[in-house]
Amino acid sequence: MDATTAPHRIPSEMPQYGEANHIFEMMQVTRAAPPCRDTGRRPGNLCRGTRNMLEQLLIHRPEEPIPFMIDYLQQNNDNVPKIVVLGPPAAGKTTIAMWLCKHLKSNLLTMENLIAKDFSSLAADARRHYQKMKGWILDGIPATREQALMIQSLGIVPRHVIALSAPDTVLIERNLGKRIDPQTGEIYHTTFDWPPEPEIQNRLVVPAGISELETAQKLLEHQRNIVRILPLYPKILKVISADQPCVDVFYQALTYVQTNHQSNAPFTPRVLLCGPVGSGKSLQAALLAQKYSLVNVCCGQLLKEAVADKSKYGEVIQPFFEKEMAVPDGIVKKLLCQRLSQLDCLQRGWVLHGFPRDVDQARLLTGRDCTPNRVFFLNVPLDSIIERLTLRRTDPVTGERYHLMYKPPPTMEIQARLLQNPKDSEEQVKLQTDQFYRKCPELEQFYEQAITLNGDQDPYTVFEYLESGIINPLPSKVP
């Protein structure tokens, strides 16, 4: 390839194929493979071979991945749990690990059920669970920095690490009331979690090593070790206070492990903003376009520009404008896809608003360059929409826009000549808002991974939520 002709135009199908099949993420995984503990070398031949395979896949883009590629993708499933739960005695880490295991249908590995095995057996066991595509959850493992390094050097790398913490006085008091069911292994507490069944109550036993002195010694040992373990997981660590109801701790942990970490993989935002009239779509689109250099594509403005430019689509649209009729969806779709497939949209990404308004229109917007990868719904109550729109006015002399509440005209002379757009009448606003919210449920169902935001708040607060939804991976859906 001649470097003097740079920059080269990469086919639009290539990044979209890579995004859709998580190929870029897998390339990042191969680059981040842990080094050998003995030699300090990374498995370069394996990583280079894998990257070559992925590069060939990007170049040829087969409709159906070949068998060995399917196997590779299955072994690198992003939804497989790889979780470490750490914490001091009586912090509830075993309970949280068991609940996560049941909810995520994963495998629970504890030091107790592996105590008779050396670390090579533990590594083999964890790898075997991983290969079964059920993932694993380590309860209290690693307990020391040496264990953490050994696990990491064997290729057992967690995706999420949860560290529970609580004051020593709380943990000692909690530990004194701990009881265990010898038949099921379930942990109960005399104060916080006492079983209602007399049969279970009668067979509960006091576990060994829970006296105040023994607990204090274990807490001291844990504190010495944990400060050396946590720095090994700076980007995947979540510290949760265990001094709160266990259910609250669990839901915080569950929310965290269902969140994918931000990737360095190439990502071109294709953002769709949906919402009723007056929900702030135009403002948010302008803010996103300004900060991230996205192409701001307003459907209504695009139609007007086509007519003004007297393009081939403009000549078709002109009669509908003159008769104040809706432009057919097929024409709008062709004009939109033409705009979204232009070079600036392919390279910088885009933010679209004003289309689609219903499921039928959404189905039309599924072309090669037209499919959004981030969809947001801005929900605003009718009263707020009426306040926003019905008080808007325009100065026919200067073209300046005002709002009688938020941006009133500076003089009575200007106020006297202000005009209201007929579309901003309360009757029209109610009609358009009702039409949107009647079609909204089907549209939200069509865009399954859409993010719904409260648009009835400060615009820059809404913008922060939009930013978070764009720069962070979409949350995994766990059945």
Tab-separated table of C-alpha atoms in Angstrom:
chain	number	residue	atom	x	y	z
A	1	MET	CA	0.000	0.000	0.000
A	2	ASP	CA	1.475	3.387	-1.022
A	3	ALA	CA	1.945	5.498	2.121
A	4	THR	CA	1.932	8.712	0.062
A	5	THR	CA	-1.743	8.299	-0.638
A	6	ALA	CA	-2.655	8.389	3.093
A	7	PRO	CA	-5.041	8.822	4.752
A	8	HIS	CA	-6.645	5.660	3.416
A	9	ARG	CA	-10.374	5.110	3.536
A	10	ILE	CA	-11.144	1.942	5.455
A	11	PRO	CA	-14.292	0.226	4.162
A	12	SER	CA	-17.206	1.002	6.458
A	13	GLU	CA	-18.052	-2.715	6.694
A	14	MET	CA	-14.745	-3.477	8.433
A	15	PRO	CA	-15.166	-1.526	11.720
A	16	GLN	CA	-18.851	-2.440	11.897
A	17	TYR	CA	-18.058	-6.125	11.416
A	18	GLY	CA	-15.356	-5.825	14.072
A	19	GLU	CA	-17.702	-4.118	16.523
A	20	ALA	CA	-20.557	-6.544	15.902
A	21	ASN	CA	-18.360	-9.607	16.442
A	22	HIS	CA	-16.238	-8.170	19.317
A	23	ILE	CA	-13.090	-8.698	17.256
A	24	PHE	CA	-11.423	-5.495	18.450
A	25	GLU	CA	-12.024	-6.513	22.066
A	26	MET	CA	-10.375	-9.876	21.414
A	27	MET	CA	-7.386	-8.122	19.874
A	28	GLN	CA	-7.034	-6.177	23.111
A	29	VAL	CA	-7.217	-9.433	25.072
A	30	THR	CA	-4.337	-10.966	23.119
A	31	ARG	CA	-2.184	-7.888	23.694
A	32	ALA	CA	-2.940	-7.987	27.432
A	33	ALA	CA	-2.011	-11.665	27.938
A	34	PRO	CA	-0.095	-12.049	31.234
A	35	PRO	CA	3.665	-12.715	31.051
A	36	CYS	CA	5.261	-15.953	32.157
A	37	ARG	CA	6.354	-15.678	35.778
A	38	ASP	CA	9.625	-17.513	35.207
A	39	THR	CA	10.810	-15.910	31.974
A	40	GLY	CA	8.895	-12.629	32.008
A	41	ARG	CA	7.982	-13.177	28.340
A	42	ARG	CA	4.533	-12.910	26.906
A	43	PRO	CA	3.129	-15.714	24.759
A	44	GLY	CA	3.930	-13.719	21.640
A	45	ASN	CA	3.546	-16.502	19.043
A	46	LEU	CA	0.088	-17.343	20.329
A	47	CYS	CA	-0.996	-13.707	20.450
A	48	ARG	CA	0.415	-12.914	17.001
A	49	GLY	CA	-1.280	-16.001	15.568
A	50	THR	CA	-4.576	-15.006	17.111
A	51	ARG	CA	-4.294	-11.430	15.865
A	52	ASN	CA	-3.505	-12.662	12.359
A	53	MET	CA	-6.600	-14.827	12.450
A	54	LEU	CA	-8.713	-11.896	13.580
A	55	GLU	CA	-7.212	-9.611	10.938
A	56	GLN	CA	-8.077	-12.140	8.227
A	57	LEU	CA	-11.584	-12.340	9.597
A	58	LEU	CA	-11.901	-8.550	9.342
A	59	ILE	CA	-10.588	-8.537	5.777
A	60	HIS	CA	-12.820	-11.332	4.442
A	61	ARG	CA	-15.848	-10.771	6.736
A	62	PRO	CA	-17.495	-14.180	6.197
A	63	GLU	CA	-21.204	-14.398	6.851
A	64	GLU	CA	-20.663	-17.491	9.024
A	65	PRO	CA	-17.480	-17.794	11.167
A	66	ILE	CA	-15.451	-20.899	10.433
A	67	PRO	CA	-15.448	-23.653	13.106
A	68	PHE	CA	-12.186	-22.791	14.828
A	69	MET	CA	-13.247	-19.136	14.987
A	70	ILE	CA	-16.518	-20.139	16.624
A	71	ASP	CA	-14.543	-22.133	19.198
A	72	TYR	CA	-12.301	-19.155	19.867
A	73	LEU	CA	-15.221	-16.777	20.357
A	74	GLN	CA	-16.903	-19.218	22.730
A	75	GLN	CA	-13.759	-19.509	24.840
A	76	ASN	CA	-13.592	-15.716	25.076
A	77	ASN	CA	-17.239	-15.037	25.864
A	78	ASP	CA	-17.499	-11.631	27.541
A	79	ASN	CA	-20.502	-12.738	29.586
A	80	VAL	CA	-18.692	-15.570	31.395
A	81	PRO	CA	-18.248	-14.649	35.086
A	82	LYS	CA	-14.669	-14.459	36.303
A	83	ILE	CA	-15.076	-12.946	39.759
A	84	VAL	CA	-13.007	-12.731	42.934
A	85	VAL	CA	-14.768	-11.890	46.207
A	86	LEU	CA	-12.440	-10.825	49.018
A	87	GLY	CA	-13.077	-9.586	52.527
A	88	PRO	CA	-12.242	-9.980	56.217
A	89	PRO	CA	-13.866	-12.636	58.444
A	90	ALA	CA	-17.601	-12.046	59.024
A	91	ALA	CA	-17.835	-9.547	56.155
A	92	GLY	CA	-20.263	-11.871	54.360
A	93	LYS	CA	-18.070	-12.691	51.380
A	94	THR	CA	-19.166	-16.351	51.305
A	95	THR	CA	-22.841	-15.356	51.318
A	96	ILE	CA	-22.305	-12.804	48.550
A	97	ALA	CA	-20.265	-15.297	46.522
A	98	MET	CA	-22.972	-17.980	46.891
A	99	TRP	CA	-25.738	-15.580	45.877
A	100	LEU	CA	-23.742	-14.396	42.857
A	101	CYS	CA	-23.096	-18.018	41.946
A	102	LYS	CA	-26.808	-18.875	42.029
A	103	HIS	CA	-27.832	-15.753	40.137
A	104	LEU	CA	-25.162	-16.052	37.441
A	105	LYS	CA	-25.330	-19.876	37.262
A	106	SER	CA	-21.588	-20.072	37.760
A	107	ASN	CA	-19.139	-22.272	39.717
A	108	LEU	CA	-18.147	-21.399	43.282
A	109	LEU	CA	-14.581	-22.155	44.346
A	110	THR	CA	-13.625	-21.705	48.018
A	111	MET	CA	-10.468	-22.378	49.971
A	112	GLU	CA	-12.398	-24.877	52.094
A	113	ASN	CA	-13.405	-27.188	49.237
A	114	LEU	CA	-9.917	-26.940	47.717
A	115	ILE	CA	-7.839	-27.070	50.911
A	116	ALA	CA	-6.480	-30.519	50.152
A	117	LYS	CA	-5.271	-29.496	46.688
A	118	ASP	CA	-2.131	-27.652	45.726
A	119	PHE	CA	-2.193	-24.624	43.522
A	120	SER	CA	-1.600	-26.487	40.282
A	121	SER	CA	-4.772	-28.472	40.983
A	122	LEU	CA	-6.626	-25.287	41.759
A	123	ALA	CA	-5.494	-23.787	38.466
A	124	ALA	CA	-6.557	-26.919	36.575
A	125	ASP	CA	-9.914	-26.891	38.335
A	126	ALA	CA	-10.539	-23.249	37.562
A	127	ARG	CA	-9.520	-23.739	33.918
A	128	ARG	CA	-11.851	-26.725	33.625
A	129	HIS	CA	-14.762	-24.656	34.910
A	130	TYR	CA	-13.815	-21.863	32.549
A	131	GLN	CA	-13.802	-24.195	29.557
A	132	LYS	CA	-17.309	-25.335	30.441
A	133	MET	CA	-18.390	-21.742	29.780
A	134	LYS	CA	-19.959	-21.392	33.217
A	135	GLY	CA	-17.185	-19.232	34.571
A	136	TRP	CA	-16.014	-19.138	38.180
A	137	ILE	CA	-16.329	-17.184	41.395
A	138	LEU	CA	-13.442	-17.366	43.874
A	139	ASP	CA	-14.508	-16.944	47.502
A	140	GLY	CA	-11.648	-15.560	49.587
A	141	ILE	CA	-9.050	-16.567	47.013
A	142	PRO	CA	-6.375	-15.243	46.729
A	143	ALA	CA	-5.676	-14.763	50.428
A	144	THR	CA	-2.112	-13.543	49.957
A	145	ARG	CA	-0.164	-11.620	47.332
A	146	GLU	CA	1.846	-14.752	46.536
A	147	GLN	CA	-1.358	-16.664	45.762
A	148	ALA	CA	-2.580	-13.785	43.587
A	149	LEU	CA	0.629	-13.737	41.555
A	150	MET	CA	0.612	-17.494	41.110
A	151	ILE	CA	-3.004	-17.524	39.950
A	152	GLN	CA	-2.288	-14.689	37.520
A	153	SER	CA	0.820	-16.360	36.109
A	154	LEU	CA	-1.236	-19.491	35.382
A	155	GLY	CA	-3.580	-17.465	33.156
A	156	ILE	CA	-6.470	-17.317	35.648
A	157	VAL	CA	-7.259	-13.597	35.438
A	158	PRO	CA	-10.471	-12.234	37.001
A	159	ARG	CA	-12.673	-9.761	35.207
A	160	HIS	CA	-14.161	-8.314	38.414
A	161	VAL	CA	-12.717	-8.141	41.939
A	162	ILE	CA	-15.001	-7.269	44.857
A	163	ALA	CA	-13.471	-6.324	48.203
A	164	LEU	CA	-15.792	-6.078	51.215
A	165	SER	CA	-14.865	-3.848	54.141
A	166	ALA	CA	-16.310	-3.002	57.563
A	167	PRO	CA	-15.067	-1.729	60.966
A	168	ASP	CA	-13.361	-4.350	63.149
A	169	THR	CA	-15.842	-3.865	65.989
A	170	VAL	CA	-18.753	-4.669	63.662
A	171	LEU	CA	-16.995	-7.747	62.297
A	172	ILE	CA	-16.118	-9.122	65.731
A	173	GLU	CA	-19.691	-8.693	66.975
A	174	ARG	CA	-21.046	-10.247	63.784
A	175	ASN	CA	-18.665	-13.193	63.981
A	176	LEU	CA	-19.653	-14.093	67.537
A	177	GLY	CA	-23.225	-14.771	66.421
A	178	LYS	CA	-22.320	-16.919	63.411
A	179	ARG	CA	-23.845	-20.399	63.150
A	180	ILE	CA	-23.482	-23.066	60.429
A	181	ASP	CA	-25.846	-25.740	59.173
A	182	PRO	CA	-23.623	-28.856	58.940
A	183	GLN	CA	-25.912	-30.463	56.349
A	184	THR	CA	-26.184	-27.656	53.821
A	185	GLY	CA	-23.224	-25.452	54.702
A	186	GLU	CA	-25.553	-22.414	54.905
A	187	ILE	CA	-24.421	-19.676	57.290
A	188	TYR	CA	-26.865	-18.112	59.754
A	189	HIS	CA	-26.677	-15.512	62.516
A	190	THR	CA	-28.309	-15.401	65.919
A	191	THR	CA	-29.352	-11.770	65.424
A	192	PHE	CA	-29.467	-10.928	61.736
A	193	ASP	CA	-30.377	-14.173	59.965
A	194	TRP	CA	-31.957	-16.770	62.245
A	195	PRO	CA	-33.793	-19.591	60.422
A	196	PRO	CA	-37.529	-19.845	61.184
A	197	GLU	CA	-37.609	-23.663	60.953
A	198	PRO	CA	-37.072	-25.386	64.340
A	199	GLU	CA	-35.470	-28.351	62.574
A	200	ILE	CA	-32.694	-26.150	61.153
A	201	GLN	CA	-32.320	-24.266	64.436
A	202	ASN	CA	-31.681	-27.487	66.356
A	203	ARG	CA	-28.882	-28.689	64.095
A	204	LEU	CA	-26.947	-25.432	63.853
A	205	VAL	CA	-23.448	-25.529	65.316
A	206	VAL	CA	-20.948	-22.937	66.448
A	207	PRO	CA	-18.039	-22.876	63.973
A	208	ALA	CA	-14.511	-23.111	65.278
A	209	GLY	CA	-12.308	-20.051	65.550
A	210	ILE	CA	-14.930	-17.324	66.077
A	211	SER	CA	-13.970	-16.156	69.565
A	212	GLU	CA	-13.182	-12.465	69.984
A	213	LEU	CA	-9.442	-13.080	70.306
A	214	GLU	CA	-9.277	-15.461	67.347
A	215	THR	CA	-11.352	-13.098	65.195
A	216	ALA	CA	-9.098	-10.148	66.072
A	217	GLN	CA	-6.027	-12.170	65.070
A	218	LYS	CA	-7.629	-13.132	61.734
A	219	LEU	CA	-8.595	-9.505	61.064
A	220	LEU	CA	-5.025	-8.389	61.676
A	221	GLU	CA	-3.705	-11.049	59.283
A	222	HIS	CA	-6.283	-10.069	56.651
A	223	GLN	CA	-5.362	-6.389	56.888
A	224	ARG	CA	-1.685	-7.205	56.419
A	225	ASN	CA	-2.411	-9.238	53.287
A	226	ILE	CA	-5.202	-7.239	51.639
A	227	VAL	CA	-3.096	-4.072	51.265
A	228	ARG	CA	-0.653	-6.112	49.169
A	229	ILE	CA	-3.340	-7.849	47.077
A	230	LEU	CA	-5.594	-4.982	45.997
A	231	PRO	CA	-2.887	-3.028	44.085
A	232	LEU	CA	-2.716	-5.983	41.675
A	233	TYR	CA	-6.270	-5.215	40.462
A	234	PRO	CA	-6.423	-1.403	40.086
A	235	LYS	CA	-8.814	-1.251	37.127
A	236	ILE	CA	-11.193	-4.075	38.004
A	237	LEU	CA	-11.586	-3.499	41.750
A	238	LYS	CA	-14.794	-2.490	43.520
A	239	VAL	CA	-14.720	-1.859	47.288
A	240	ILE	CA	-18.142	-2.268	48.929
A	241	SER	CA	-19.025	-1.501	52.528
A	242	ALA	CA	-20.218	-4.656	54.283
A	243	ASP	CA	-21.671	-2.614	57.157
A	244	GLN	CA	-25.133	-2.587	55.592
A	245	PRO	CA	-27.901	-5.110	54.908
A	246	CYS	CA	-26.604	-8.143	53.029
A	247	VAL	CA	-29.202	-7.683	50.278
A	248	ASP	CA	-27.892	-4.179	49.573
A	249	VAL	CA	-24.331	-5.482	49.400
A	250	PHE	CA	-25.422	-8.215	46.989
A	251	TYR	CA	-27.183	-5.847	44.594
A	252	GLN	CA	-24.196	-3.508	44.537
A	253	ALA	CA	-21.953	-6.473	43.759
A	254	LEU	CA	-24.348	-7.810	41.118
A	255	THR	CA	-24.589	-4.424	39.412
A	256	TYR	CA	-20.807	-4.201	39.275
A	257	VAL	CA	-20.164	-7.683	37.861
A	258	GLN	CA	-22.783	-7.105	35.158
A	259	THR	CA	-20.889	-4.027	33.949
A	260	ASN	CA	-18.268	-4.433	31.242
A	261	HIS	CA	-15.033	-2.522	31.633
A	262	GLN	CA	-14.216	0.198	29.156
A	263	SER	CA	-12.199	-1.151	26.263
A	264	ASN	CA	-9.435	0.463	24.218
A	265	ALA	CA	-10.978	-1.057	21.113
A	266	PRO	CA	-11.823	1.320	18.243
A	267	PHE	CA	-15.333	2.702	18.603
A	268	THR	CA	-17.220	5.057	16.310
A	269	PRO	CA	-20.365	6.390	18.033
A	270	ARG	CA	-23.579	6.151	16.058
A	271	VAL	CA	-26.027	7.768	18.453
A	272	LEU	CA	-29.812	7.921	18.154
A	273	LEU	CA	-31.777	10.293	20.397
A	274	CYS	CA	-35.486	9.552	20.787
A	275	GLY	CA	-37.990	11.589	22.720
A	276	PRO	CA	-41.159	13.648	22.437
A	277	VAL	CA	-41.164	17.143	21.014
A	278	GLY	CA	-39.545	19.509	23.524
A	279	SER	CA	-37.505	16.805	25.268
A	280	GLY	CA	-34.206	18.514	24.430
A	281	LYS	CA	-32.982	16.235	21.643
A	282	SER	CA	-31.639	19.105	19.528
A	283	LEU	CA	-29.700	20.636	22.424
A	284	GLN	CA	-28.169	17.336	23.511
A	285	ALA	CA	-27.255	16.490	19.909
A	286	ALA	CA	-25.501	19.858	19.567
A	287	LEU	CA	-23.577	19.297	22.830
A	288	LEU	CA	-22.481	15.810	21.780
A	289	ALA	CA	-21.480	17.005	18.315
A	290	GLN	CA	-19.456	19.871	19.782
A	291	LYS	CA	-17.552	17.824	22.369
A	292	TYR	CA	-16.965	14.619	20.399
A	293	SER	CA	-16.871	16.012	16.826
A	294	LEU	CA	-19.863	13.902	15.825
A	295	VAL	CA	-21.911	14.828	12.780
A	296	ASN	CA	-25.200	16.336	13.967
A	297	VAL	CA	-27.934	14.907	11.734
A	298	CYS	CA	-31.396	16.400	12.302
A	299	CYS	CA	-33.934	14.678	10.084
A	300	GLY	CA	-36.159	17.737	9.645
A	301	GLN	CA	-33.210	19.996	8.847
A	302	LEU	CA	-31.873	17.423	6.392
A	303	LEU	CA	-35.163	17.502	4.475
A	304	LYS	CA	-35.135	21.302	4.348
A	305	GLU	CA	-31.536	21.363	3.104
A	306	ALA	CA	-32.393	18.874	0.352
A	307	VAL	CA	-35.190	21.152	-0.857
A	308	ALA	CA	-33.011	24.277	-0.627
A	309	ASP	CA	-30.196	22.592	-2.558
A	310	LYS	CA	-32.656	21.429	-5.227
A	311	SER	CA	-31.139	17.974	-5.147
A	312	LYS	CA	-32.849	14.987	-6.729
A	313	TYR	CA	-34.414	14.112	-3.364
A	314	GLY	CA	-35.273	17.781	-2.796
A	315	GLU	CA	-37.355	17.855	-5.974
A	316	VAL	CA	-39.312	14.846	-4.720
A	317	ILE	CA	-39.763	16.337	-1.230
A	318	GLN	CA	-40.781	19.833	-2.398
A	319	PRO	CA	-44.440	18.967	-3.252
A	320	PHE	CA	-44.982	17.461	0.209
A	321	PHE	CA	-43.640	20.620	1.845
A	322	GLU	CA	-45.896	22.815	-0.269
A	323	LYS	CA	-48.967	20.772	0.695
A	324	GLU	CA	-47.799	20.549	4.364
A	325	MET	CA	-47.892	16.766	4.164
A	326	ALA	CA	-45.593	14.230	5.810
A	327	VAL	CA	-42.748	13.067	3.588
A	328	PRO	CA	-43.053	9.281	2.921
A	329	ASP	CA	-40.839	7.115	5.101
A	330	GLY	CA	-39.150	5.509	2.097
A	331	ILE	CA	-37.889	8.865	0.819
A	332	VAL	CA	-36.720	9.930	4.278
A	333	LYS	CA	-34.899	6.604	4.704
A	334	LYS	CA	-33.026	6.975	1.388
A	335	LEU	CA	-32.004	10.550	2.205
A	336	LEU	CA	-30.850	9.602	5.714
A	337	CYS	CA	-28.854	6.575	4.586
A	338	GLN	CA	-27.194	8.661	1.900
A	339	ARG	CA	-26.128	11.217	4.505
A	340	LEU	CA	-25.016	8.671	7.119
A	341	SER	CA	-22.865	6.815	4.577
A	342	GLN	CA	-20.821	9.903	3.707
A	343	LEU	CA	-17.161	9.983	4.711
A	344	ASP	CA	-17.481	12.412	7.647
A	345	CYS	CA	-20.162	10.237	9.276
A	346	LEU	CA	-18.132	7.062	8.739
A	347	GLN	CA	-14.961	8.536	10.209
A	348	ARG	CA	-16.301	10.721	13.044
A	349	GLY	CA	-19.607	9.050	13.880
A	350	TRP	CA	-22.982	10.740	14.085
A	351	VAL	CA	-25.861	11.707	16.358
A	352	LEU	CA	-29.322	11.452	14.804
A	353	HIS	CA	-32.609	12.895	16.056
A	354	GLY	CA	-36.075	13.372	14.570
A	355	PHE	CA	-36.236	9.885	13.047
A	356	PRO	CA	-37.455	7.197	13.655
A	357	ARG	CA	-40.698	7.964	15.464
A	358	ASP	CA	-42.225	4.460	15.345
A	359	VAL	CA	-41.234	0.830	14.863
A	360	ASP	CA	-41.896	0.802	11.125
A	361	GLN	CA	-39.498	3.687	10.635
A	362	ALA	CA	-36.970	2.026	12.956
A	363	ARG	CA	-37.002	-1.113	10.813
A	364	LEU	CA	-36.090	1.017	7.804
A	365	LEU	CA	-33.069	2.372	9.677
A	366	THR	CA	-31.134	-0.898	9.699
A	367	GLY	CA	-28.824	-0.410	6.742
A	368	ARG	CA	-25.081	-0.934	6.706
A	369	ASP	CA	-24.197	2.601	7.839
A	370	CYS	CA	-27.550	3.544	9.391
A	371	THR	CA	-27.773	1.218	12.397
A	372	PRO	CA	-27.140	3.069	15.688
A	373	ASN	CA	-24.946	1.496	18.372
A	374	ARG	CA	-26.228	3.754	21.152
A	375	VAL	CA	-29.924	4.602	21.567
A	376	PHE	CA	-31.276	6.963	24.222
A	377	PHE	CA	-34.872	7.774	25.160
A	378	LEU	CA	-35.402	11.162	26.827
A	379	ASN	CA	-38.545	11.002	28.932
A	380	VAL	CA	-40.183	14.302	29.920
A	381	PRO	CA	-43.691	14.699	31.480
A	382	LEU	CA	-46.361	16.545	29.523
A	383	ASP	CA	-46.538	19.508	31.939
A	384	SER	CA	-42.845	20.256	31.477
A	385	ILE	CA	-43.121	19.926	27.691
A	386	ILE	CA	-46.036	22.376	27.616
A	387	GLU	CA	-44.044	24.835	29.730
A	388	ARG	CA	-41.032	24.512	27.447
A	389	LEU	CA	-42.843	24.878	24.106
A	390	THR	CA	-45.980	26.987	24.521
A	391	LEU	CA	-43.987	29.917	25.948
A	392	ARG	CA	-41.556	30.040	23.027
A	393	ARG	CA	-41.688	33.178	20.874
A	394	THR	CA	-39.820	34.533	17.828
A	395	ASP	CA	-38.992	38.133	16.925
A	396	PRO	CA	-40.059	38.539	13.251
A	397	VAL	CA	-37.698	41.498	12.838
A	398	THR	CA	-34.421	40.046	14.100
A	399	GLY	CA	-35.230	36.334	14.038
A	400	GLU	CA	-34.159	36.113	17.705
A	401	ARG	CA	-35.867	33.408	19.753
A	402	TYR	CA	-37.182	34.012	23.257
A	403	HIS	CA	-38.910	32.136	26.055
A	404	LEU	CA	-41.359	34.089	28.201
A	405	MET	CA	-40.127	32.357	31.367
A	406	TYR	CA	-36.476	31.385	30.821
A	407	LYS	CA	-35.369	34.020	28.296
A	408	PRO	CA	-37.853	36.934	28.284
A	409	PRO	CA	-37.474	39.780	25.773
A	410	PRO	CA	-35.454	42.745	27.077
A	411	THR	CA	-38.031	45.449	26.210
A	412	MET	CA	-41.793	45.827	25.996
A	413	GLU	CA	-41.410	46.920	22.361
A	414	ILE	CA	-39.837	43.610	21.421
A	415	GLN	CA	-42.364	41.658	23.480
A	416	ALA	CA	-45.249	43.352	21.686
A	417	ARG	CA	-44.117	42.116	18.271
A	418	LEU	CA	-43.223	38.537	19.243
A	419	LEU	CA	-44.995	35.732	17.415
A	420	GLN	CA	-45.764	32.130	18.358
A	421	ASN	CA	-45.244	29.245	15.951
A	422	PRO	CA	-48.597	27.516	15.408
A	423	LYS	CA	-46.844	24.205	16.162
A	424	ASP	CA	-46.156	25.485	19.697
A	425	SER	CA	-49.818	25.832	20.597
A	426	GLU	CA	-50.893	23.777	23.597
A	427	GLU	CA	-53.269	21.697	21.480
A	428	GLN	CA	-50.560	20.751	18.969
A	429	VAL	CA	-48.016	20.029	21.710
A	430	LYS	CA	-50.416	17.689	23.513
A	431	LEU	CA	-51.246	15.908	20.243
A	432	GLN	CA	-47.605	15.317	19.278
A	433	THR	CA	-46.612	14.236	22.790
A	434	ASP	CA	-49.497	11.786	22.984
A	435	GLN	CA	-48.573	10.325	19.594
A	436	PHE	CA	-44.972	9.750	20.693
A	437	TYR	CA	-45.764	8.099	24.014
A	438	ARG	CA	-48.362	5.809	22.400
A	439	LYS	CA	-45.704	4.486	20.015
A	440	CYS	CA	-42.825	4.616	22.511
A	441	PRO	CA	-43.250	1.147	24.146
A	442	GLU	CA	-42.909	-0.667	20.806
A	443	LEU	CA	-39.932	1.503	19.871
A	444	GLU	CA	-38.202	0.761	23.207
A	445	GLN	CA	-38.855	-2.939	22.695
A	446	PHE	CA	-37.310	-2.766	19.219
A	447	TYR	CA	-34.158	-1.155	20.609
A	448	GLU	CA	-33.573	-3.697	23.373
A	449	GLN	CA	-30.329	-2.139	24.600
A	450	ALA	CA	-31.642	1.416	24.621
A	451	ILE	CA	-30.963	3.582	27.686
A	452	THR	CA	-33.885	5.563	29.128
A	453	LEU	CA	-33.053	8.886	30.799
A	454	ASN	CA	-35.015	11.460	32.736
A	455	GLY	CA	-34.960	14.447	30.418
A	456	ASP	CA	-36.785	16.697	32.916
A	457	GLN	CA	-33.644	17.989	34.631
A	458	ASP	CA	-30.773	20.366	34.016
A	459	PRO	CA	-29.561	19.942	30.399
A	460	TYR	CA	-25.943	19.457	31.468
A	461	THR	CA	-26.974	16.756	33.926
A	462	VAL	CA	-28.727	14.960	31.070
A	463	PHE	CA	-25.600	15.439	28.952
A	464	GLU	CA	-23.441	13.769	31.628
A	465	TYR	CA	-25.726	10.716	31.589
A	466	LEU	CA	-25.541	10.609	27.783
A	467	GLU	CA	-21.743	10.812	27.927
A	468	SER	CA	-21.602	7.931	30.387
A	469	GLY	CA	-23.799	5.807	28.155
A	470	ILE	CA	-21.642	6.491	25.108
A	471	ILE	CA	-18.116	6.104	26.477
A	472	ASN	CA	-18.901	3.051	28.652
A	473	PRO	CA	-19.828	-0.404	27.294
A	474	LEU	CA	-23.468	-1.389	27.360
A	475	PRO	CA	-24.389	-3.445	30.460
A	476	SER	CA	-24.649	-7.200	29.990
A	477	LYS	CA	-28.138	-8.667	30.175
A	478	VAL	CA	-28.158	-11.623	32.552
A	479	PRO	CA	-31.277	-13.846	32.317
